[in-house]
Amino acid sequence: MIVIEGCAIATVDAAGTEHADGHVVVSGDRIVAVGAGPYRGAQSATRVDGRGCLATPGLVNTHHHLYQSATRGYAQQEILFGWLTELYPVWARIDAGIVHAAASAGLAQLALSGCTTSTDHHYVFPRDGGDLLAAEIDAAAAVGLRFHPCRGSMDLSVKDGGLPPDSVVEDTDAALAATKDAIDRFHDPSPGAMVRIAVAPCSPFSVTPRLMREAADLARSEGVRLHTHLAETVEEEQYCREVHGCTPVEYAERLGWLGPDVWLAHAVHLDPAAVARLGATGTGVAHCPSSNGRLGAGIAPVRDLLDARVPVGLGVDGAASQEAGQLGAELRQALYLARLRGGPAALTARESLALGTMGGARCLGREDELGSIEPGKLADIALWRLDGLGHAGIADPVAALVLGPPAPLRLLLVGGRAVVQEGALSTVDEESVATALARAAKELR
């Protein structure tokens, strides 16, 4: 049993319950108690002094491309299509060793920024690259994060009217078979699962309609979730109108890609009708503010999406378009971009925290286990230090976390296991991870 006490607590439950000075009690992998004041129960528990800290649910990352950690700093002034065109030939050379090093680094960075659950959208599978999905799943197990890898795919190369070169696309039947194999090998549907698979063809400009349709059928027959990129840029909008005669959201709906088991990355360029369809169908959105800024893609209509009752989570996106890779910092970025688009009332600090916690849990279909600090839920908890120079004097701890600089972690628990303690990883050696990443990046260069 672990007792965290003396800290401020933002539970992010449905009532928005907060405690200025409270306790959280963990037994095994579950939260068993939360409340105001000190804990009066068992004295034999491991006690964590939370004074000067804020406890929140662990953050949930809803979109990433972990292999890209080995290709940071490329195509610095390009829009999405130019950025992809420059990087596809580099990514064609990835292998299992590079993916393991990149994933280890990306997941370690996420953990240090308060993330306890992460997705990954892996869609590049060179023919001689080895078992890439297994490599990143092994990395997640070593770092200690809950992991939802998405088996991506591309089957529409430039010669057939798509964007990627032949070297990074798969045969349609082979992609579907490999996706089914990933589900069979790795998906764990049980409560408290550490690994769950999603089905994730890449995008409208790199995937055929057949693959989109049959991938959706496969996912639903296997009871797993669906993920893809959609409506990220104006160029994608133009592509869909020219090739398919409709908007990206209309195209997705035509192919069976809207619904409560789907979450879409970006959703930046949406008209009111598209926002309404996402809300009506319960389709989720992974909002990636920093990546959208890095590529100049635009600002997602987050306020409109929330008002339409769309589940919205946060994503760091791949490190090639968001080199920092820190999910905690996206809380502030999301708030700032929403206000740039809609004014200072467009998003509150608490709404931003909800995006990074319960919103992400809803996108992944795990709101019954993750996203809030409540008895019975998984003990995925971030304990942020707010007593240092960067946050001292801010009376509202949630505002301090969201508006202040990235807060260091006193403790990060995943299923009750300490992954970060006193700002340092307890599961893997940070220096070794950094060395392996530098080696992988050099190999690709």
GROMACS .gro file of N, CA and C in nm, residues 40 56 81 96 106 113 128 130 134 155 164 173 191 199 204 302 308 326 339 347-348 381 383 420 444:
model
   75
   40ARG      N    1  -0.612   0.831   0.763
   40ARG     CA    2  -0.617   0.781   0.901
   40ARG      C    3  -0.614   0.629   0.906
   56THR      N    4  -0.234   1.460  -0.988
   56THR     CA    5  -0.333   1.452  -1.096
   56THR      C    6  -0.333   1.310  -1.151
   81PHE      N    7   0.332   1.796  -4.641
   81PHE     CA    8   0.364   1.713  -4.758
   81PHE      C    9   0.512   1.721  -4.793
   96ALA      N   10   1.446  -0.289  -3.651
   96ALA     CA   11   1.400  -0.313  -3.514
   96ALA      C   12   1.492  -0.249  -3.410
  106GLY      N   13   1.160   0.804  -2.673
  106GLY     CA   14   1.034   0.876  -2.676
  106GLY      C   15   0.947   0.847  -2.556
  113SER      N   16   0.759   1.362  -1.840
  113SER     CA   17   0.666   1.474  -1.850
  113SER      C   18   0.527   1.439  -1.800
  128ASP      N   19   1.280  -0.549  -4.483
  128ASP     CA   20   1.381  -0.623  -4.407
  128ASP      C   21   1.406  -0.558  -4.272
  130GLY      N   22   1.262  -0.618  -3.974
  130GLY     CA   23   1.246  -0.698  -3.853
  130GLY      C   24   1.110  -0.673  -3.788
  134ALA      N   25   0.701  -0.539  -3.214
  134ALA     CA   26   0.754  -0.604  -3.094
  134ALA      C   27   0.864  -0.520  -3.031
  155ASP      N   28  -0.066   0.168  -4.838
  155ASP     CA   29  -0.065   0.084  -4.960
  155ASP      C   30  -0.087   0.166  -5.086
  164PRO      N   31   0.353   0.861  -5.058
  164PRO     CA   32   0.477   0.792  -5.023
  164PRO      C   33   0.539   0.717  -5.140
  173ASP      N   34  -0.322  -0.681  -4.899
  173ASP     CA   35  -0.352  -0.805  -4.827
  173ASP      C   36  -0.248  -0.833  -4.719
  191PRO      N   37  -0.912  -0.631  -1.802
  191PRO     CA   38  -0.902  -0.510  -1.718
  191PRO      C   39  -0.759  -0.489  -1.672
  199VAL      N   40  -0.614  -0.053  -3.479
  199VAL     CA   41  -0.595  -0.067  -3.624
  199VAL      C   42  -0.587   0.072  -3.684
  204PRO      N   43  -0.559   0.963  -4.573
  204PRO     CA   44  -0.629   0.956  -4.703
  204PRO      C   45  -0.536   0.959  -4.823
  302VAL      N   46  -1.083   2.335  -3.104
  302VAL     CA   47  -1.105   2.255  -2.983
  302VAL      C   48  -1.231   2.297  -2.909
  308ALA      N   49  -1.949   2.037  -2.895
  308ALA     CA   50  -2.025   1.934  -2.967
  308ALA      C   51  -2.015   1.797  -2.899
  326GLN      N   52   0.732   1.616  -2.504
  326GLN     CA   53   0.685   1.623  -2.366
  326GLN      C   54   0.534   1.646  -2.363
  339ARG      N   55  -0.691   2.973  -2.723
  339ARG     CA   56  -0.717   3.115  -2.699
  339ARG      C   57  -0.674   3.202  -2.817
  347LEU      N   58  -1.061   2.826  -2.352
  347LEU     CA   59  -1.022   2.704  -2.281
  347LEU      C   60  -0.966   2.743  -2.145
  348THR      N   61  -1.012   2.680  -2.039
  348THR     CA   62  -0.961   2.705  -1.905
  348THR      C   63  -0.847   2.610  -1.873
  381ILE      N   64  -0.080   0.776  -1.159
  381ILE     CA   65  -0.087   0.903  -1.089
  381ILE      C   66   0.042   0.982  -1.110
  383LEU      N   67   0.253   1.303  -0.954
  383LEU     CA   68   0.268   1.394  -0.841
  383LEU      C   69   0.370   1.499  -0.880
  420VAL      N   70   0.889   0.710  -1.228
  420VAL     CA   71   0.973   0.828  -1.207
  420VAL      C   72   0.969   0.861  -1.058
  444LEU      N   73   2.093   0.652  -3.920
  444LEU     CA   74   1.999   0.694  -4.024
  444LEU      C   75   2.053   0.810  -4.107
   0.00000   0.00000   0.00000
